[in-house]
Coordinates of C-alpha atoms in Angstrom, one line a residue:
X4 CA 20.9 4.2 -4.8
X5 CA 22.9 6.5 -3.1
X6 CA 22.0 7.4 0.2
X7 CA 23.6 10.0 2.8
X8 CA 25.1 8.6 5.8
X9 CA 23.4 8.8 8.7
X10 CA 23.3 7.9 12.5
X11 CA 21.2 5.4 13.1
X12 CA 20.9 5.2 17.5
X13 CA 20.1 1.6 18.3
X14 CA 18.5 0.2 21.6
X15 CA 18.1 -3.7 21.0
X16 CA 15.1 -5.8 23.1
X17 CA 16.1 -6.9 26.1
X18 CA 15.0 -10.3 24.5
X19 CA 12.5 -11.6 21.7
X20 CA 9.4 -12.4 21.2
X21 CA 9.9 -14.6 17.6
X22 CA 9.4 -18.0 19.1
X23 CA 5.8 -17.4 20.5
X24 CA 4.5 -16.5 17.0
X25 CA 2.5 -19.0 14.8
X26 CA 3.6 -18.2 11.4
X27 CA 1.2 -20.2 9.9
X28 CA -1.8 -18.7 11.4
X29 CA -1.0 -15.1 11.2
X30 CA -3.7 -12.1 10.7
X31 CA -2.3 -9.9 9.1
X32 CA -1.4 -6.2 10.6
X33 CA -1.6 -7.9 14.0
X34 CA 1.8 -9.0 14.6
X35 CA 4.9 -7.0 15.3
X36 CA 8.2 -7.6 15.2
X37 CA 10.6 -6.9 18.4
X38 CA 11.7 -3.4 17.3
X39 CA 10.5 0.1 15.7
X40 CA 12.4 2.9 14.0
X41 CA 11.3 6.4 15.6
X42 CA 13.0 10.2 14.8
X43 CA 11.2 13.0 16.2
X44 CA 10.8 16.4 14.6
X45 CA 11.6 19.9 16.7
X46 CA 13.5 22.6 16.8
X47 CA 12.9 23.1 12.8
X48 CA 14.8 19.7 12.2
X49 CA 14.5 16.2 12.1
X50 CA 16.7 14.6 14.5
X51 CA 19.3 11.6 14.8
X52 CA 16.5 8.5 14.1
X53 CA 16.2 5.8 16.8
X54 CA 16.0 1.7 16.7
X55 CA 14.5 0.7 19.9
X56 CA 12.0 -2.0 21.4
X57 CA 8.5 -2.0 20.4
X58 CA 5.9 -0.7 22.7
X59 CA 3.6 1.8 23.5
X60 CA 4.0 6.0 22.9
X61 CA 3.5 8.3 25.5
X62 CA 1.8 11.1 24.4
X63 CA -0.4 14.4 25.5
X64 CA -4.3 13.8 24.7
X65 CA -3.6 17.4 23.2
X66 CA -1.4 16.0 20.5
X67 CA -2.2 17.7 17.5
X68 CA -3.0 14.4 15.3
X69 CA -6.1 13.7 17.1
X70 CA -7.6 17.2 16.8
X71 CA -6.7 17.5 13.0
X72 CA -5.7 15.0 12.0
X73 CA -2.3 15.6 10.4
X74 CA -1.1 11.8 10.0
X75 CA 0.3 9.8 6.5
X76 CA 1.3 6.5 6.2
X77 CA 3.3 4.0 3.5
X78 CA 2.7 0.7 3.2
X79 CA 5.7 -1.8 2.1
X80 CA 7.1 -4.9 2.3
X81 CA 10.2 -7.1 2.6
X82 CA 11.1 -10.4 0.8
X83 CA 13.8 -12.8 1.9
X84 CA 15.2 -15.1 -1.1
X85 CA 15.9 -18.8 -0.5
X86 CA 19.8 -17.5 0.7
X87 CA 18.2 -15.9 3.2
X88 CA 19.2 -12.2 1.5
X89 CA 16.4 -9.7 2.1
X90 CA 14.7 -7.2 -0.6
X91 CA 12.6 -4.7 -1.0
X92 CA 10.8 -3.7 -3.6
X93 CA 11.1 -0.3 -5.3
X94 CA 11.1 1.7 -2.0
X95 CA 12.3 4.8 -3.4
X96 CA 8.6 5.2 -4.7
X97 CA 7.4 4.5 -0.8
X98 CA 9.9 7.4 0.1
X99 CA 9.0 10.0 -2.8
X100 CA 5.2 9.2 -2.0
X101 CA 5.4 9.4 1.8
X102 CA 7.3 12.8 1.2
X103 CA 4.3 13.5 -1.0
X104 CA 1.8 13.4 1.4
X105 CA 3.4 15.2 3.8
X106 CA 3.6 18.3 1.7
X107 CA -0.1 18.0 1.2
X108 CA -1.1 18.0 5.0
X109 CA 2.0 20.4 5.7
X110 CA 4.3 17.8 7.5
X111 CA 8.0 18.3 6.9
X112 CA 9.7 16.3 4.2
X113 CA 11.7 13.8 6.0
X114 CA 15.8 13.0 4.9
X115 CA 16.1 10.6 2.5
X116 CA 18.9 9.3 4.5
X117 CA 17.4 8.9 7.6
X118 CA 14.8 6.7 5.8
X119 CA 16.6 4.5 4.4
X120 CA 19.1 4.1 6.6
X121 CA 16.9 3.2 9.6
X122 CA 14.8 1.2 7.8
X123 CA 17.9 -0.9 7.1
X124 CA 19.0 -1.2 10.2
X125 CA 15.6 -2.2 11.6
X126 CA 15.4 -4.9 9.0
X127 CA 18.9 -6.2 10.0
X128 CA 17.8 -6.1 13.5
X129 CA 14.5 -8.2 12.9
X130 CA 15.8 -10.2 10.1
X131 CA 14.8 -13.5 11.4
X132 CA 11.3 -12.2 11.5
X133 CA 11.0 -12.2 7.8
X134 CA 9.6 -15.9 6.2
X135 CA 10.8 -17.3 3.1
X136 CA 8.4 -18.4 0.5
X137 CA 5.9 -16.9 -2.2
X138 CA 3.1 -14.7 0.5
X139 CA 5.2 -14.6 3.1
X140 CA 6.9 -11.4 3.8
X141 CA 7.6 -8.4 6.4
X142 CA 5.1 -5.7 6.0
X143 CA 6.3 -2.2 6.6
X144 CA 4.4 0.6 8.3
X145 CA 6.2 3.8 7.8
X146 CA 4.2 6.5 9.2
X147 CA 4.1 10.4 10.3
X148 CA 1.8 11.7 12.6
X149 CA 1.6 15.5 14.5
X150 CA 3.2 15.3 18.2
X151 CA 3.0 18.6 19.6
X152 CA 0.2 19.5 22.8
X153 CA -2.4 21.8 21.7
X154 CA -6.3 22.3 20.5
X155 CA -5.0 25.6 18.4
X156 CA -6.4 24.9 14.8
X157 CA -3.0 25.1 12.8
X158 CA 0.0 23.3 11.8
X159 CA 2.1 21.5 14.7
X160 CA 5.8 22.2 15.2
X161 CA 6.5 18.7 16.4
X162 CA 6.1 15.3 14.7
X163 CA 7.2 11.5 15.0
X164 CA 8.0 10.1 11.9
X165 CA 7.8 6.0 13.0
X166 CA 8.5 2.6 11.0
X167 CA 6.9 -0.9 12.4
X168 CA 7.3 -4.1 11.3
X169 CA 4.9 -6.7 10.5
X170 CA 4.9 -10.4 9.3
X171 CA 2.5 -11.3 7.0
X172 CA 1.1 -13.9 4.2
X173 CA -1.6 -13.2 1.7
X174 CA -3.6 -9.6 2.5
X175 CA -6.9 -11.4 1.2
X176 CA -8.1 -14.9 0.8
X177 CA -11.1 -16.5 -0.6
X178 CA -13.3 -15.1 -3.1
X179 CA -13.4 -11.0 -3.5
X180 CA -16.6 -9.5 -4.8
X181 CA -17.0 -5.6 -5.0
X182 CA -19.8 -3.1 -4.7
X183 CA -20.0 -0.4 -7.4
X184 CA -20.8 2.9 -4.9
X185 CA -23.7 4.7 -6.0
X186 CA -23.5 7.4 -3.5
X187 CA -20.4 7.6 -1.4
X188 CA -17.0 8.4 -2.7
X189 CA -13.7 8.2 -1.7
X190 CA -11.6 11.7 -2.7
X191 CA -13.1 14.6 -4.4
X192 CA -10.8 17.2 -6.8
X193 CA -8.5 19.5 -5.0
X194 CA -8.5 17.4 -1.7
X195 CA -6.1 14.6 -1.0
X196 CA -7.5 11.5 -2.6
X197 CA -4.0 11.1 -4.0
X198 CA -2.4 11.1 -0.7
X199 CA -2.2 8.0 1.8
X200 CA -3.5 10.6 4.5
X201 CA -4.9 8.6 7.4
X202 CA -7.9 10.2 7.3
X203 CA -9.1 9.0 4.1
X204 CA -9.3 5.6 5.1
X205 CA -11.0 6.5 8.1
X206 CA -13.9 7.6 6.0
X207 CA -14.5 4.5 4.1
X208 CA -15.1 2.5 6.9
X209 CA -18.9 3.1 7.3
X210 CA -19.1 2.4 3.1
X211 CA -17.6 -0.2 3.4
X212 CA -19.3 -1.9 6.5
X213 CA -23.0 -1.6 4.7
X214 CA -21.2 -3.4 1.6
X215 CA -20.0 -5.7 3.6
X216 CA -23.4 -6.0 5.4
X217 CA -25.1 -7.0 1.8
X218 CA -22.4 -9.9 1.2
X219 CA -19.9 -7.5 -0.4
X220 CA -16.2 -7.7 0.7
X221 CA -15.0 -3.9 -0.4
X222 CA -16.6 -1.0 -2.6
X223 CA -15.6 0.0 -6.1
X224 CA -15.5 3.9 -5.8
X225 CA -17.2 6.3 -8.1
X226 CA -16.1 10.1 -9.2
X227 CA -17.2 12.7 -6.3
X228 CA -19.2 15.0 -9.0
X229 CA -21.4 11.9 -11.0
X230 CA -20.6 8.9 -9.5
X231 CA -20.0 7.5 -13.6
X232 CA -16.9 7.3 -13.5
X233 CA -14.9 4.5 -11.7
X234 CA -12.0 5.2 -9.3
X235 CA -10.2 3.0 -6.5
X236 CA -11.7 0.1 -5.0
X237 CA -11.3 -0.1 -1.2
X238 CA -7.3 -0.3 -0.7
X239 CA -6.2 -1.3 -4.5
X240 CA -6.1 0.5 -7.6
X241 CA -8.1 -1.2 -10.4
X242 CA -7.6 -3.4 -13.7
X243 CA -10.6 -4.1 -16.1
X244 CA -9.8 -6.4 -19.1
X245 CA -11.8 -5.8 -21.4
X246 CA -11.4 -8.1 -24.5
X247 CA -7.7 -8.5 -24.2
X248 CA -7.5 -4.9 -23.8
X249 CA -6.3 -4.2 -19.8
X250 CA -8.0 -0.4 -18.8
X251 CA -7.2 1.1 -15.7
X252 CA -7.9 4.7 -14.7
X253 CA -5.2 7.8 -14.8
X254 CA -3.6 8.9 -11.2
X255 CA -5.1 12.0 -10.6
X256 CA -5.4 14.3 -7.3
X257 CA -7.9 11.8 -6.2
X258 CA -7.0 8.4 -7.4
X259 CA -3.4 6.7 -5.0
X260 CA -0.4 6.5 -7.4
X261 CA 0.1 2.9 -6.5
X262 CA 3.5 1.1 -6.8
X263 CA 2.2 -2.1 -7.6
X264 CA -0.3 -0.4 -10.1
X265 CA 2.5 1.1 -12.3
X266 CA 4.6 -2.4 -12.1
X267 CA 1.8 -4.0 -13.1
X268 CA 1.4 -1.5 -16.4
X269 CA 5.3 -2.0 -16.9
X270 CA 5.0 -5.9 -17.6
X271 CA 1.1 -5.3 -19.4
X272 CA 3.4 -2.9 -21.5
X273 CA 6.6 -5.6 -22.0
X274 CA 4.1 -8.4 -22.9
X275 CA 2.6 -6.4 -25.9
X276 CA -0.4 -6.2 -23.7
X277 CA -2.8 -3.4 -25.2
X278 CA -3.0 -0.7 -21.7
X279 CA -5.5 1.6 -21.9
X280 CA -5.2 4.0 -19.1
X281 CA -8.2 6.3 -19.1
X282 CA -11.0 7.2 -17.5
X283 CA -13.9 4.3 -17.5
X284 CA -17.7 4.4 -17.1
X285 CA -19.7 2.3 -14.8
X286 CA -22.1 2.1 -18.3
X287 CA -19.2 0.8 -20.4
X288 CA -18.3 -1.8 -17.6
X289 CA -21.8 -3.1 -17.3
X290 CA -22.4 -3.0 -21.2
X291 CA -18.6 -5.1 -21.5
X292 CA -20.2 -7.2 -18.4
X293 CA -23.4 -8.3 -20.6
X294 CA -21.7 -8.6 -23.8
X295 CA -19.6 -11.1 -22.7
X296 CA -16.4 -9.0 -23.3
X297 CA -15.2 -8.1 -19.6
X298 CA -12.8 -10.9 -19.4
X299 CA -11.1 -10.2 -15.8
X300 CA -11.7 -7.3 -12.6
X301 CA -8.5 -7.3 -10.3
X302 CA -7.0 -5.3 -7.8
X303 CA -3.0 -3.9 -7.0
X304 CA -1.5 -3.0 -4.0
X305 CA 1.5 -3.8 -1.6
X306 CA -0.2 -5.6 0.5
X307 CA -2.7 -7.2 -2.0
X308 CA -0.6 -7.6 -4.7
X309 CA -2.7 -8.4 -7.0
X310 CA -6.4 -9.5 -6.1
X311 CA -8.8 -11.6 -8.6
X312 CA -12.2 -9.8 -8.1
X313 CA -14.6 -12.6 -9.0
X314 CA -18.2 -10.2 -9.6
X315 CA -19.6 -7.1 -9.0
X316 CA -22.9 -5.5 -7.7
X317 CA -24.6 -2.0 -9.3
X318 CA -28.2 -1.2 -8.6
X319 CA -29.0 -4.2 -7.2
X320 CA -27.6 -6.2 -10.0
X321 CA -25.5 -8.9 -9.4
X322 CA -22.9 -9.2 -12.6
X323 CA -20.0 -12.6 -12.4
X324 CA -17.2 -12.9 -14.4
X325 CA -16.0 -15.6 -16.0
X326 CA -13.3 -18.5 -15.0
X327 CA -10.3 -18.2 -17.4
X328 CA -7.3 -19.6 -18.2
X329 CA -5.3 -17.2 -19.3
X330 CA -5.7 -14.4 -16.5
X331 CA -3.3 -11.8 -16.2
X332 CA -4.1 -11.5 -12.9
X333 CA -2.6 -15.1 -12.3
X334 CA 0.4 -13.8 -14.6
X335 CA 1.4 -10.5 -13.3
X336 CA 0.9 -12.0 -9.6
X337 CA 3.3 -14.4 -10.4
X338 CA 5.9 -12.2 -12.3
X339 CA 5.9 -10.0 -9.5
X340 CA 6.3 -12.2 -6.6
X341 CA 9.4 -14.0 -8.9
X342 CA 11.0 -10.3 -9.1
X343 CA 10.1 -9.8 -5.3
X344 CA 11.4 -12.8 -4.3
X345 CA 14.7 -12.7 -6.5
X346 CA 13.7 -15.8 -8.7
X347 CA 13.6 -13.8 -12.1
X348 CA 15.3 -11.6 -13.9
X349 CA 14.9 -7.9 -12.5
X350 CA 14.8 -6.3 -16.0
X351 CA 13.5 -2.9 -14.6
X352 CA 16.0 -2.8 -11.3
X353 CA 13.4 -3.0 -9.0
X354 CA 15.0 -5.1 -6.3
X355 CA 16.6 -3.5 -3.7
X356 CA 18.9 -5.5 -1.6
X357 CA 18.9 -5.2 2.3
X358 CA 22.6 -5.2 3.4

């Protein structure tokens, strides 16, 4: 991957704050390493990005991002191997994506250049922050949010385009059950469902809080216009196996275009897997469900990975799936961590080495 030079400005700590962290007790998206990546937007241009410590913004109450709202984030991660190189993992996708979302809410495109050349540098700087070892990693925050003073409803002329720098283990852990949403949904056509726009996250909270509130720990969502169709659920794209058949809906202008979900189809696809990607009914799942035929429910995601759902709850209905041996889940979990952690053979040049 070519990439055109740029100036990276760097302004190290003053010292570090690595030795006061538990690593084996960390929550995750808590954490941050001793340095950010910021590059501010005026003038019509992006300008030369910065490396410096982490800490607090200073910013006008008028900044346009809490009036409307025009913010979009990634979500990546880093890997170190057991010779202490670092990876990352298919983060042109993370760049065209981010890019993505920012033509949707009207944010300048930022340089392909400047991304990837600060977010190298910030991983050199904080290298020692990254673990070894399968679920540990460096989670990576690149985000974009409107900078410029003013309550005027239109598009801002300034904006800080920032990456931060998290250590993290597994995203969930214990047992994952999901609420089919009868009523709320997540993205409707024409808006920007497919976009990680802050926003849209912001809105699931209350959902999600009254399925958590019945024992549920996210919410499988359902099509705006009949709520019959499934979609997301909570933060991960979704697999259904159904037989040995894997299912899993189409990327559409509501539905994320997940990394980890179009891996995942890659290595179905190279195993001779059946994939099915289509649009699925709540009906079909519940009819598979009592049949006896829906074999596995999982979830993909960068920070997930991949996420065994264990049951499901529709109408009041409580619906379990069965214990297998041979879940794909378990598989493509552990084929991707191998390639993510440089223990396998990259067959699909994924890896993408840090140097």
């Amino acid at each position: 991957m070519e990439n055109i030079a740029t100036k990276v400005k760097i302004t190290k700590a003053s010292s570090s704050k690595l030795s006061s962290v538990d690593f084996s007790n960390l929550t995750f998206g808590k954490v941050f390493t001793d340095h950010m990546m910021v590059c501010d937007y005026k003038d019509g241009s992006w300008q030369t990005p910065e490396i410096v410590p982490y800490g607090p913004l200073q910013m006008y109450p008028s900044a346009k991002v809490f009036h409307y709202g025009q913010a979009v984030f990634e979500g990546m991660k880093a890997y170190k191997d057991d010779e202490d190189k670092v990876w990352l993992f298919r983060p042109e996708q993370n760049f065209e994506r981010i890019n993505k979302s920012s033509k949707r809410l009207a944010i300048p495109e930022f340089p392909k250049g400047h991304f990837f050349n600060g977010l190298e540098e910030l991983l050199k700087l904080d290298k020692e922050w990254i673990q070894k070892g399968f679920g540990n990693s460096m989670y990576l925050r690149p985000f974009v949010i409107a900078t410029e003073p003013g309550v005027s409803a239109s598009t801002s002329s300034e904006y800080k385009f920032m990456i931060l720098c998290s250590p993290a283990q597994s995203y969930y852990s214990g047992e994952v059950r999901v609420k089919v949403s009868e009523d709320y949904s997540r993205a409707a056509d024409g808006g920007v469902g497919f976009a990680k726009a802050a926003g849209n996250y912001g809105a699931q909270f209350f959902p999600t809080d009254i399925a958590n509130s019945e024992g549920y720990q996210q919410i499988i969502w359902t099509d705006a216009n009949t709520h019959e169709y499934l979609e997301e659920a909570g933060t991960m794209n979704l697999f259904f196996r159904i037989g040995d058949k894997l299912v899993t809906a189409p990327i559409s202008d509501r539905i994320l275009d997940g990394v980890t979900r179009k891996s995942i189809i890659d290595l179905a696809k190279d195993a001779n897997i059946d994939v099915e990607i289509r649009r699925i009914k709540v009906a079909e799942l519940i009819e598979a469900a009592n049949a006896g035929e829906l074999k596995e429910i999982f979830g993909s995601g960068t920070a997930t990975v991949v996420t065994p759902i264990l049951g499901f709850g529709y109408k009041g209905e409580k619906y379990e799936l069965p214990k297998i041996e041979d879940s794909y889940a378990k598989s493509f979990k552990d084929q991707l961590l191998k390639i993510q952690y440089n223990q396998a053979e990259d067959k699909f040049g994924w890896r993408y080495e840090v140097k």
